[in-house]
mmCIF file of C-alpha atoms and ligand atoms in Angstrom:
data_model
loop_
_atom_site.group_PDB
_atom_site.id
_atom_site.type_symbol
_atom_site.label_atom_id
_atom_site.label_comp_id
_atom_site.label_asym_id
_atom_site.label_seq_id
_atom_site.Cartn_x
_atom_site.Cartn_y
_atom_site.Cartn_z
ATOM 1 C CA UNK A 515 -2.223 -6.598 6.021
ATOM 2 C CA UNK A 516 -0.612 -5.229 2.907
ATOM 3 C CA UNK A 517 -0.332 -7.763 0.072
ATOM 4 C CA UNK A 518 3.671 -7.216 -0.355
ATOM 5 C CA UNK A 519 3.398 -9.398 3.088
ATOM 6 C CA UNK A 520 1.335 -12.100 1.835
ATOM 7 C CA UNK A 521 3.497 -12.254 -1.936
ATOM 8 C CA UNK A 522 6.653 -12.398 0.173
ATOM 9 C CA UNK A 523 5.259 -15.563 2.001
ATOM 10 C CA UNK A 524 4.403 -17.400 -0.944
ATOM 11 C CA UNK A 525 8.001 -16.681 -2.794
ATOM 12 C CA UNK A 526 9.256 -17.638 0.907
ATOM 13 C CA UNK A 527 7.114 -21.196 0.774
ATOM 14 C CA UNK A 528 8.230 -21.628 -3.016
ATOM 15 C CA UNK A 529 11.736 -20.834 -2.346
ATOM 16 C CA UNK A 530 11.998 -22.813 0.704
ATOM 17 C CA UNK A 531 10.161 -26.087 0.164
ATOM 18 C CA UNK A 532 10.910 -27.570 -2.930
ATOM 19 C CA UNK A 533 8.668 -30.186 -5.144
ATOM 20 C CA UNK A 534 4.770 -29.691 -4.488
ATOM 21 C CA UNK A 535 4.446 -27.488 -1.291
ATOM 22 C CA UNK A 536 2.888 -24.147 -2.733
ATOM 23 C CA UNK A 537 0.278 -26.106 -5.233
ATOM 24 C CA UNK A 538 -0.371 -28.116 -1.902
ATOM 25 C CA UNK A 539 -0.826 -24.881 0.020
ATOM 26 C CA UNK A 540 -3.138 -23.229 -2.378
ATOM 27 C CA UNK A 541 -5.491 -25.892 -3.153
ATOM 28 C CA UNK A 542 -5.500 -26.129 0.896
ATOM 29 C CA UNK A 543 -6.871 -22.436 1.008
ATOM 30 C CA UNK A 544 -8.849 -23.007 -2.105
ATOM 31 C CA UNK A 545 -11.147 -19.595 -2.197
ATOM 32 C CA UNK A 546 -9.601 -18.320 0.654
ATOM 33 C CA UNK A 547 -6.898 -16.792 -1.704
ATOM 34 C CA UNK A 548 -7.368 -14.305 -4.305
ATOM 35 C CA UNK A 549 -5.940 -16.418 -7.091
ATOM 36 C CA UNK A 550 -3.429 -13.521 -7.902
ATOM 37 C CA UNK A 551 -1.844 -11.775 -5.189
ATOM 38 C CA UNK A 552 -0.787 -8.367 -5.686
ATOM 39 C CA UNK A 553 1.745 -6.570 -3.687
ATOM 40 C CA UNK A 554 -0.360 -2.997 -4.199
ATOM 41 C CA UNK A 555 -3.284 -4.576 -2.289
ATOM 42 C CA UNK A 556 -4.384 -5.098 1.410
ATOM 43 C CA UNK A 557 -5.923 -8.238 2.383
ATOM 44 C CA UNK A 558 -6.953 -9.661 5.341
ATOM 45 C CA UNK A 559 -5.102 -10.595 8.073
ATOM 46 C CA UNK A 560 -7.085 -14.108 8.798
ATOM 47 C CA UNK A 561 -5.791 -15.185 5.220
ATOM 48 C CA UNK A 562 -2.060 -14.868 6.205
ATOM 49 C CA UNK A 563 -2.667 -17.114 9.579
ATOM 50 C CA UNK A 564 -4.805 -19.654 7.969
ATOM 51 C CA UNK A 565 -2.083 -19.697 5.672
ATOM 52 C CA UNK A 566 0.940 -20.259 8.067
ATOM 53 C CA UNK A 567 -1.302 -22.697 9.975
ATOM 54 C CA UNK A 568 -1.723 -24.505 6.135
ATOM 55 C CA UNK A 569 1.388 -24.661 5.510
ATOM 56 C CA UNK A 570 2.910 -26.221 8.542
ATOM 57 C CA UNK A 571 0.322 -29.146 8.367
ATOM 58 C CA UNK A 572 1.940 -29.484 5.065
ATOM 59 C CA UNK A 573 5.693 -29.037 5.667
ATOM 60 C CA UNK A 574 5.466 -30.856 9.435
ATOM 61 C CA UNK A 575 7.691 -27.166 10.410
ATOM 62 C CA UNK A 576 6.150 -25.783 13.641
ATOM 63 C CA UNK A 577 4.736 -22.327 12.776
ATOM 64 C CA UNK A 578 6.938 -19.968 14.889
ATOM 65 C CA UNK A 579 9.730 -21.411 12.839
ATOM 66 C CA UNK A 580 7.956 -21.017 9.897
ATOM 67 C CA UNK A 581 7.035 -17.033 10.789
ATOM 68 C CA UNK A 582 10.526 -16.557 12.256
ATOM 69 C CA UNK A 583 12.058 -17.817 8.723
ATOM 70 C CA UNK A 584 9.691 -15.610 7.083
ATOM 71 C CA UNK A 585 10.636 -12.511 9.135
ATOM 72 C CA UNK A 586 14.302 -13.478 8.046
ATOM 73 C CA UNK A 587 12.979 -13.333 4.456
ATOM 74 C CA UNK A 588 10.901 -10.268 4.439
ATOM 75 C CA UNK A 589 14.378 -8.594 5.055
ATOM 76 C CA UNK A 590 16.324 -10.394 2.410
ATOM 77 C CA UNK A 591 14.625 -11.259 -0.270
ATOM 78 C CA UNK A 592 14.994 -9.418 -3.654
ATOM 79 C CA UNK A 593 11.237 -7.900 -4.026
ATOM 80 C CA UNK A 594 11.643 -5.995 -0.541
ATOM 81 C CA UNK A 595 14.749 -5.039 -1.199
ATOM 82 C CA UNK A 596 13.340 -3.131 -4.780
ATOM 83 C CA UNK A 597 10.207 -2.519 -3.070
ATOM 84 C CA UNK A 598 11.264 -0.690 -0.092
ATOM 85 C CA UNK A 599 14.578 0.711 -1.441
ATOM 86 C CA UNK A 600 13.204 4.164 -0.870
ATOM 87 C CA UNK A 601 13.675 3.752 3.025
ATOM 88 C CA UNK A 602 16.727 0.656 2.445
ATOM 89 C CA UNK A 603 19.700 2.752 0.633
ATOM 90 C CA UNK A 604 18.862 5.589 3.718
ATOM 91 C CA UNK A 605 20.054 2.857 6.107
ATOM 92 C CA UNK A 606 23.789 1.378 6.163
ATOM 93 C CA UNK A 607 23.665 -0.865 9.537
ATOM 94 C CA UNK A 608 20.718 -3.203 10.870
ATOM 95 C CA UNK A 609 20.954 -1.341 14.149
ATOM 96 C CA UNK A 610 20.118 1.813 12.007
ATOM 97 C CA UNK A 611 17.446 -0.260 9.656
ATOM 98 C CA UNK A 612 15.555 -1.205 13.427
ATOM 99 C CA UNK A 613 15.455 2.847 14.617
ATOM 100 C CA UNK A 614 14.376 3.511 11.312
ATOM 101 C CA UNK A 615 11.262 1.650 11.324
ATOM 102 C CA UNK A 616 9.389 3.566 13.746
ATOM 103 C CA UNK A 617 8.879 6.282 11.893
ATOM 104 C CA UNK A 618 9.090 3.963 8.535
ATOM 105 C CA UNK A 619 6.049 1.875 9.434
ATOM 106 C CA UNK A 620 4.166 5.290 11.005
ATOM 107 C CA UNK A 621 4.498 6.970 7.519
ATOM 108 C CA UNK A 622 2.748 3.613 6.158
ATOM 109 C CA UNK A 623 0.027 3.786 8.305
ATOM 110 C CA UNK A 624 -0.858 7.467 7.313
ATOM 111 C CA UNK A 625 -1.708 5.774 4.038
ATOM 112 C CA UNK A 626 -5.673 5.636 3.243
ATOM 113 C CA UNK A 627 -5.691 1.377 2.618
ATOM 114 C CA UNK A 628 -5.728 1.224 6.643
ATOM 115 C CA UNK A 629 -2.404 -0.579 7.115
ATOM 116 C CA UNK A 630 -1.361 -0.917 10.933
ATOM 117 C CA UNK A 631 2.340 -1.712 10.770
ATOM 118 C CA UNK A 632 4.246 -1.867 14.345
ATOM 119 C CA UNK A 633 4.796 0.897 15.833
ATOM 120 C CA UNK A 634 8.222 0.229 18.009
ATOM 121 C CA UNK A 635 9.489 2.165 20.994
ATOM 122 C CA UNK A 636 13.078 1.920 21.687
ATOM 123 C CA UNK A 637 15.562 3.114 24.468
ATOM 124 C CA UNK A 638 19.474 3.105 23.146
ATOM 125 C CA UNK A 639 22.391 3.972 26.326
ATOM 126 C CA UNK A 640 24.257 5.802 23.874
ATOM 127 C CA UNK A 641 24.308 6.948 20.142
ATOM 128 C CA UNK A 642 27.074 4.750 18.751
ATOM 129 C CA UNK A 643 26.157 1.378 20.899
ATOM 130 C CA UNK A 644 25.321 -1.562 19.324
ATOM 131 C CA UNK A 645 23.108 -2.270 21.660
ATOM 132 C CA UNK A 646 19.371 -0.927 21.826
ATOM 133 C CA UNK A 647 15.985 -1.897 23.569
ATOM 134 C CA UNK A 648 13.254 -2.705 21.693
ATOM 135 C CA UNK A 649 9.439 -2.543 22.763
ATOM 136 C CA UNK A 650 6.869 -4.561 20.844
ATOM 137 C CA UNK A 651 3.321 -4.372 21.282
ATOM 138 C CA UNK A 652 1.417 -5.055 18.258
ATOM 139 C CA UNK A 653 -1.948 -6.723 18.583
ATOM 140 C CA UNK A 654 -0.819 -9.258 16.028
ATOM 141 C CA UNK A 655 1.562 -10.304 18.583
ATOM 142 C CA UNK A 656 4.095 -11.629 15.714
ATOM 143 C CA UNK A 657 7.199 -11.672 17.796
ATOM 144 C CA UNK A 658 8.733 -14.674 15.485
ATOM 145 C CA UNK A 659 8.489 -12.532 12.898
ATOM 146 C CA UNK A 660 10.084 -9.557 14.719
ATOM 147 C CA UNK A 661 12.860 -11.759 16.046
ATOM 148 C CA UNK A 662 13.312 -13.132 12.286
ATOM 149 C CA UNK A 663 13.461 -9.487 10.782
ATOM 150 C CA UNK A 664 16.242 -8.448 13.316
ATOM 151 C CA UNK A 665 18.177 -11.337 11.999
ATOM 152 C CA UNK A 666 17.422 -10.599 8.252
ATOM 153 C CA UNK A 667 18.256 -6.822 9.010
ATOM 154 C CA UNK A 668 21.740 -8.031 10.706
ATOM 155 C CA UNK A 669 22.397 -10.703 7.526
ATOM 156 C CA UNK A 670 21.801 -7.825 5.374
ATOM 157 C CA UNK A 671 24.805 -5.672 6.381
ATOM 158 C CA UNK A 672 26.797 -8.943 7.069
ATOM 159 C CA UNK A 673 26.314 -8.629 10.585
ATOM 160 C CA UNK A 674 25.742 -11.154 13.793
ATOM 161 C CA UNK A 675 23.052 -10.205 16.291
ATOM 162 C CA UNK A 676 22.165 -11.281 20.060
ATOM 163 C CA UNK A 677 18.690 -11.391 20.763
ATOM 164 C CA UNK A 678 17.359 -11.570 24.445
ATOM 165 C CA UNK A 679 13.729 -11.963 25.096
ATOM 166 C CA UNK A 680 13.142 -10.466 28.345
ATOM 167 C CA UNK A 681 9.452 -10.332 28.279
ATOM 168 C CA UNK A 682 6.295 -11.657 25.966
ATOM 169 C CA UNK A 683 2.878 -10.882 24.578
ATOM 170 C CA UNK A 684 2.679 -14.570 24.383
ATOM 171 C CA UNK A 685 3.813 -15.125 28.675
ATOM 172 C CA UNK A 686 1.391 -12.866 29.634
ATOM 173 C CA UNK A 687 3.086 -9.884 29.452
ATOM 174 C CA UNK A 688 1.472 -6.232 28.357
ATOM 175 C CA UNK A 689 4.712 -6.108 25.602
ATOM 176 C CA UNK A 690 7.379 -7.651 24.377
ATOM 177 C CA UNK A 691 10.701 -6.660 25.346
ATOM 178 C CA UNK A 692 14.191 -7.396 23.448
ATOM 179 C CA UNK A 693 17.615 -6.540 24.051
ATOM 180 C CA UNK A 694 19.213 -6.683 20.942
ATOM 181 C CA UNK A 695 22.861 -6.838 20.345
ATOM 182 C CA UNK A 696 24.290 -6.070 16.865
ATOM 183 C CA UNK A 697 28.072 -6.677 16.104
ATOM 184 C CA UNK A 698 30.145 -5.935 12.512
ATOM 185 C CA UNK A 699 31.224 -9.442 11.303
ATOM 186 C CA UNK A 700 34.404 -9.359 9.462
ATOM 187 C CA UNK A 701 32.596 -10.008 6.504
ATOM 188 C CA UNK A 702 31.981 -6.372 5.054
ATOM 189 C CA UNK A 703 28.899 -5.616 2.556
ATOM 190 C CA UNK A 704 29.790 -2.982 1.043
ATOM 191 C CA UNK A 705 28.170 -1.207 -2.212
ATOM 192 C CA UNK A 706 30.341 0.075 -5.206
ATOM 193 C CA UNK A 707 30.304 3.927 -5.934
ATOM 194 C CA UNK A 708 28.398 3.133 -9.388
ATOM 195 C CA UNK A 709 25.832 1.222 -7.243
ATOM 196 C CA UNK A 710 25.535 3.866 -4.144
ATOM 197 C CA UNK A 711 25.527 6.633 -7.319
ATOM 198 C CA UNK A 712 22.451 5.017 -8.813
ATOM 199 C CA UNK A 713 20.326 4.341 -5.649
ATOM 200 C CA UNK A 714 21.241 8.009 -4.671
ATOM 201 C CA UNK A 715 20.307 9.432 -8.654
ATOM 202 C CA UNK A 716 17.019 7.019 -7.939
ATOM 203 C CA UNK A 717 16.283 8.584 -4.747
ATOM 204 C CA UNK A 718 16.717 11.998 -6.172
ATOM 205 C CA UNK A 719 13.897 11.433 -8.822
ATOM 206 C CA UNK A 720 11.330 9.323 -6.695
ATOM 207 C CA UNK A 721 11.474 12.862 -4.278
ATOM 208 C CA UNK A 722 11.243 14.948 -7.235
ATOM 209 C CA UNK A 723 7.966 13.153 -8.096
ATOM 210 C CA UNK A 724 6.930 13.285 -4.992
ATOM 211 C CA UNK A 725 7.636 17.255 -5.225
ATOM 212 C CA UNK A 726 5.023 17.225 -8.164
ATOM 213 C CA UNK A 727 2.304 14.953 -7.204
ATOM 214 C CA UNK A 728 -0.566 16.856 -5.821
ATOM 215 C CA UNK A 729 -2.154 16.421 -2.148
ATOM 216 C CA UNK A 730 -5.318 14.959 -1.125
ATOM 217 C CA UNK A 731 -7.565 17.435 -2.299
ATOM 218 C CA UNK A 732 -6.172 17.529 -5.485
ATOM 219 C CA UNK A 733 -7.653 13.780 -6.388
ATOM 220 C CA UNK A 734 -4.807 12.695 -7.658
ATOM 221 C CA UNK A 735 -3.009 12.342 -10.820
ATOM 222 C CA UNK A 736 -2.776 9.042 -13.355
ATOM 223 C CA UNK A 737 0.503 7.772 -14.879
ATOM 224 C CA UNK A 738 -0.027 9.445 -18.023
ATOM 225 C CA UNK A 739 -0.425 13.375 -16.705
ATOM 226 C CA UNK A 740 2.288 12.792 -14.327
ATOM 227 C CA UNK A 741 4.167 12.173 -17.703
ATOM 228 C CA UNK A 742 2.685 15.077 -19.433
ATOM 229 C CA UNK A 743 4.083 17.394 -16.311
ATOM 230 C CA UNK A 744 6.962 16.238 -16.197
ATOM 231 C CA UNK A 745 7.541 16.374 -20.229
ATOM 232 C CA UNK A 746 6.225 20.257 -20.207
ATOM 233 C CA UNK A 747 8.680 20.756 -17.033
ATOM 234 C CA UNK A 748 11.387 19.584 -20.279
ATOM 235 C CA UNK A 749 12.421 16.759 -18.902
ATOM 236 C CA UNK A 750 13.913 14.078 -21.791
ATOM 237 C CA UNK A 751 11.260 11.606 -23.044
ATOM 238 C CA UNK A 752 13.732 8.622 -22.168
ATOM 239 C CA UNK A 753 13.874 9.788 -18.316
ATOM 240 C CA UNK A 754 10.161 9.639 -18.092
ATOM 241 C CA UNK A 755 9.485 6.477 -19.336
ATOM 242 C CA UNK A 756 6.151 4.875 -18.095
ATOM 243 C CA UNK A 757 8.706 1.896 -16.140
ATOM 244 C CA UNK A 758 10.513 4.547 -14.661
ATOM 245 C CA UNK A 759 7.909 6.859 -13.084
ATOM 246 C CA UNK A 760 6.296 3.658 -11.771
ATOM 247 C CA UNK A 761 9.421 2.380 -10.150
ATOM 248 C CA UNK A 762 9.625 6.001 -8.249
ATOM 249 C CA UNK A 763 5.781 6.061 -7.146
ATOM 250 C CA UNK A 764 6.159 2.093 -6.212
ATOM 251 C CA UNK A 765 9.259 3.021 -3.980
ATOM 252 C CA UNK A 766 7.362 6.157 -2.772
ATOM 253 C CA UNK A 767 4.217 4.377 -2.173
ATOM 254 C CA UNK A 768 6.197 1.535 0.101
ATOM 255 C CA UNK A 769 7.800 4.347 2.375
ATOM 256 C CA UNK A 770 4.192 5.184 2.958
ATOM 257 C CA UNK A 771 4.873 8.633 1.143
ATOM 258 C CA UNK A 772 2.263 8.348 -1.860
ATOM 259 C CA UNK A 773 -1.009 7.336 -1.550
ATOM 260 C CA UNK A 774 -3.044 4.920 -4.574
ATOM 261 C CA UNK A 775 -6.329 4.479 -5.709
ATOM 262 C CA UNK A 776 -4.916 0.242 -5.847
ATOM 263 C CA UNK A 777 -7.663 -0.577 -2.931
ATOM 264 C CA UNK A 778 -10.560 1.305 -5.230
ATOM 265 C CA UNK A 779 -13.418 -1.101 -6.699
ATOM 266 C CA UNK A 780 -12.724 -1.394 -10.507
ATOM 267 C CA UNK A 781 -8.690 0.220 -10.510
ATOM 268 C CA UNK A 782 -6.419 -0.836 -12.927
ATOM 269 C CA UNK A 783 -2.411 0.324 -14.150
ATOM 270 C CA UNK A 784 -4.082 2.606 -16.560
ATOM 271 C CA UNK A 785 -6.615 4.415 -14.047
ATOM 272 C CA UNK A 786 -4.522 4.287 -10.867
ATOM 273 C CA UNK A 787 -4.472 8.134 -9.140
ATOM 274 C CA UNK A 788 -1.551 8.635 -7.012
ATOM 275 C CA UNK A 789 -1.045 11.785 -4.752
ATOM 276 C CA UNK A 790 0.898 12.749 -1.702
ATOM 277 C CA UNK A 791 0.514 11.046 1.148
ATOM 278 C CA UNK A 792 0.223 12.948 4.561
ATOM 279 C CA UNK A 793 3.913 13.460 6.693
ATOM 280 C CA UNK A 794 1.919 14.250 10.066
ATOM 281 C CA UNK A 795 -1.369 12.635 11.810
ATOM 282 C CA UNK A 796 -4.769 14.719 12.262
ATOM 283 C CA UNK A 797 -4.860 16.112 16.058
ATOM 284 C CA UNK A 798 -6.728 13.758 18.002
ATOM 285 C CA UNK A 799 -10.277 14.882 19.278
ATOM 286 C CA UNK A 800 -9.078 14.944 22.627
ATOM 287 C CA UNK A 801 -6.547 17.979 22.076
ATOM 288 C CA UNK A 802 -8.930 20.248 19.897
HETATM 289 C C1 LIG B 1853 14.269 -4.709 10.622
HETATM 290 C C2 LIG B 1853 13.286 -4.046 10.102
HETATM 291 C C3 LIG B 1853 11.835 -4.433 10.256
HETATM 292 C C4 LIG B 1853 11.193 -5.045 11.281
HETATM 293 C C5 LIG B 1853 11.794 -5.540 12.589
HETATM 294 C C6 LIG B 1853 9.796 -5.164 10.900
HETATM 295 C C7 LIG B 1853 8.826 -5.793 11.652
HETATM 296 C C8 LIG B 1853 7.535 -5.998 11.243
HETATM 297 C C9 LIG B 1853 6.574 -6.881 11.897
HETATM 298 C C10 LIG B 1853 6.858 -7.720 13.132
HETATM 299 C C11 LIG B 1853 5.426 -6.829 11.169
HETATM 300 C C12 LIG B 1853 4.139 -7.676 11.415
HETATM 301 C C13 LIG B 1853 2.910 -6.894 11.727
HETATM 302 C C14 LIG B 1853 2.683 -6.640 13.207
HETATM 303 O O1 LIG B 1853 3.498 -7.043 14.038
HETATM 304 O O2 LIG B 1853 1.653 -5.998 13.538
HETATM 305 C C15 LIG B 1853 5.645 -5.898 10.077
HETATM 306 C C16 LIG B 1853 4.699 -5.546 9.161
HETATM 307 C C17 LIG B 1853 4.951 -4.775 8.067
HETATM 308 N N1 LIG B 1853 6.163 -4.238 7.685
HETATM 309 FE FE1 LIG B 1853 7.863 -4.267 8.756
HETATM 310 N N2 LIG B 1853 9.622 -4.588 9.679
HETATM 311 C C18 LIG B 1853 10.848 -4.156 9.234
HETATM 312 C C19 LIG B 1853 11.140 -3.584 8.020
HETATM 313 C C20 LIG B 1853 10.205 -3.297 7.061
HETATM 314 C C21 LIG B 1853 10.536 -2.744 5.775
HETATM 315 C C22 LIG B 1853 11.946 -2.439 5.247
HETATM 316 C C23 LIG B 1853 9.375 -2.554 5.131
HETATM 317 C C24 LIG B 1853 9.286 -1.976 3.749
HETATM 318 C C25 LIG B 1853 8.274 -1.543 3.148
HETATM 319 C C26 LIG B 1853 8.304 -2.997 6.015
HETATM 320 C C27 LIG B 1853 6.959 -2.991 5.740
HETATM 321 C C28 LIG B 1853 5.991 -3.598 6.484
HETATM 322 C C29 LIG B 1853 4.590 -3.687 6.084
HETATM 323 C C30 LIG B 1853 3.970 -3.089 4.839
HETATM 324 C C31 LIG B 1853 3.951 -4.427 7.079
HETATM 325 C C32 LIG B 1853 2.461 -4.822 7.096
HETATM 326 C C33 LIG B 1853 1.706 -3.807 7.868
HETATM 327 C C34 LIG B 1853 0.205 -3.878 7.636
HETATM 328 O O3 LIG B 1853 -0.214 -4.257 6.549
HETATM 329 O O4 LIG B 1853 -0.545 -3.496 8.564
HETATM 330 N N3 LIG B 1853 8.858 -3.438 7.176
HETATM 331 N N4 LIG B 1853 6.920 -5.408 10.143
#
């Protein structure tokens, strides 16, 4: 699973538990854990449910709580919300965020680090209802942390959701099923223009990078000579800024739209390629 899952957790435990829980945790998992996780990486899955299963031996919390929390946490917490502010700011309700992430998490699996996000089917009885159907049939069978997102996409927009479970991975059944209702609370989260103005000027610029960057063939293109083409294109030195291209590719790379050398043996900042990631899947054998 990709490591912006597995950073999230641990700011979740250290936010969450105060005093000695995450030094407890780690020294639990001893070698287990890389001893810095980084959000550009993809690590295995085992690590993250050793590590839930860790940490509620240490906190006494039963693990669905813990992984519904988390879900709750992935949504709302400040790195996700910079991270994946390429695909956030093109969402302005949690009933819109859920639609979204079909296609969201397909883009991320078109990436070459092999990440399998959920694929979810849903069926909606009209446009504008705030009610929708959601189907859920990852492997992982993480429905707390589904049911936890939902909530975490419906705090986000300051809204209250209704969750029914009407079938289970975990019963027996072939998916999980939830009817999900959201509602508007009278609490309204609204963004100021200067704030919508510089998320839109930020989306701008992360697709005109992505307008630049080659495709696969191309191998790719380092931090540096994506500076140098964009300073020959005359583009001021201050707008280019090494912190600034990075924050586009990072919010490109975490819609899944640009791919990274971050999984390579031996990569570092300096050596990193990044190029376009493919917007369609290969035909499959059986329709050639
Ligand atoms: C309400 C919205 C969302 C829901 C309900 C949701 C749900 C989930 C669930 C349940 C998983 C666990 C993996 C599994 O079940 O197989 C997951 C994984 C993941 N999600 Fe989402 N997610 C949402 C939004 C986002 C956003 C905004 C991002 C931003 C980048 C994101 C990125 C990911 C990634 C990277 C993984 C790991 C996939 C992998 O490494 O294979 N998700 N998501």
């Amino acid at each position: 699973m990709q490591g912006l899952i597995f950073v999230t957790w641990e700011k979740y435990l250290s936010e969450r538990f105060s005093g000695s829980v995450l030094r407890e945790y780690r020294d639990k998992l001893g070698n287990a854990l890389p001893t810095a996780l980084l959000a550009s990486r993809v690590y295995d899955d085992s690590v993250l449910l050793t590590g839930v299963a860790a940490a509620s031996n240490i906190t006494s919390v039963p693990v669905e709580i813990l992984l519904r929390e988390f879900g709750r946490y992935f949504i709302t917490n400040g790195l996700t919300r910079h991270l994946c502010a390429y695909i956030l700011t093109q969402v302005h309700s949690g009933r819109e965020l859920l639609l979204a992430m079909h296609d969201a998490h397909q883009q991320m699996s078109r990436l070459p680090d092999g990440l399998t996000p959920p694929l979810f089917q849903y069926t909606t009885r009209n446009k504008n209802s705030n009610e929708l159907t959601l189907i859920y049939d990852s492997p992982r069978k993480l429905c707390s942390v589904l049911i936890g997102a939902i909530e975490g996409a419906a705090e986000r927009y300051g809204e209250q959701v209704h969750i029914f479970e009407r079938t289970c991975m975990k019963r027996g059944n072939s998916v999980s099923r939830f009817e999900i209702r959201f509602s508007a609370s009278s609490k309204e989260v609204l963004e100021t223009r200067e704030q919508s103005e510089r998320h839109q000027a930020k989306q701008h610029f992360a697709q005109y990078i992505l307008s630049l960057l080659p495709n696969n063939g191309g191998g790719g293109v380092t931090l540096a000579e994506l500076q140098k083409t964009l300073a020959l294109r005359g583009i001021q030195q201050e707008r280019i800024r090494p912190a600034l291209l990075l924050e586009a590719l990072r919010h490109l790379h975490y819609a899944g739209l640009v791919a990274t050398t971050a999984n390579h043996a031996g990569d570092d900042l300096m050596h990193r390629r990044y190029w376009r990631a493919p917007t369609s899947d290969p035909p499959s054998p059986a329709s050639l």
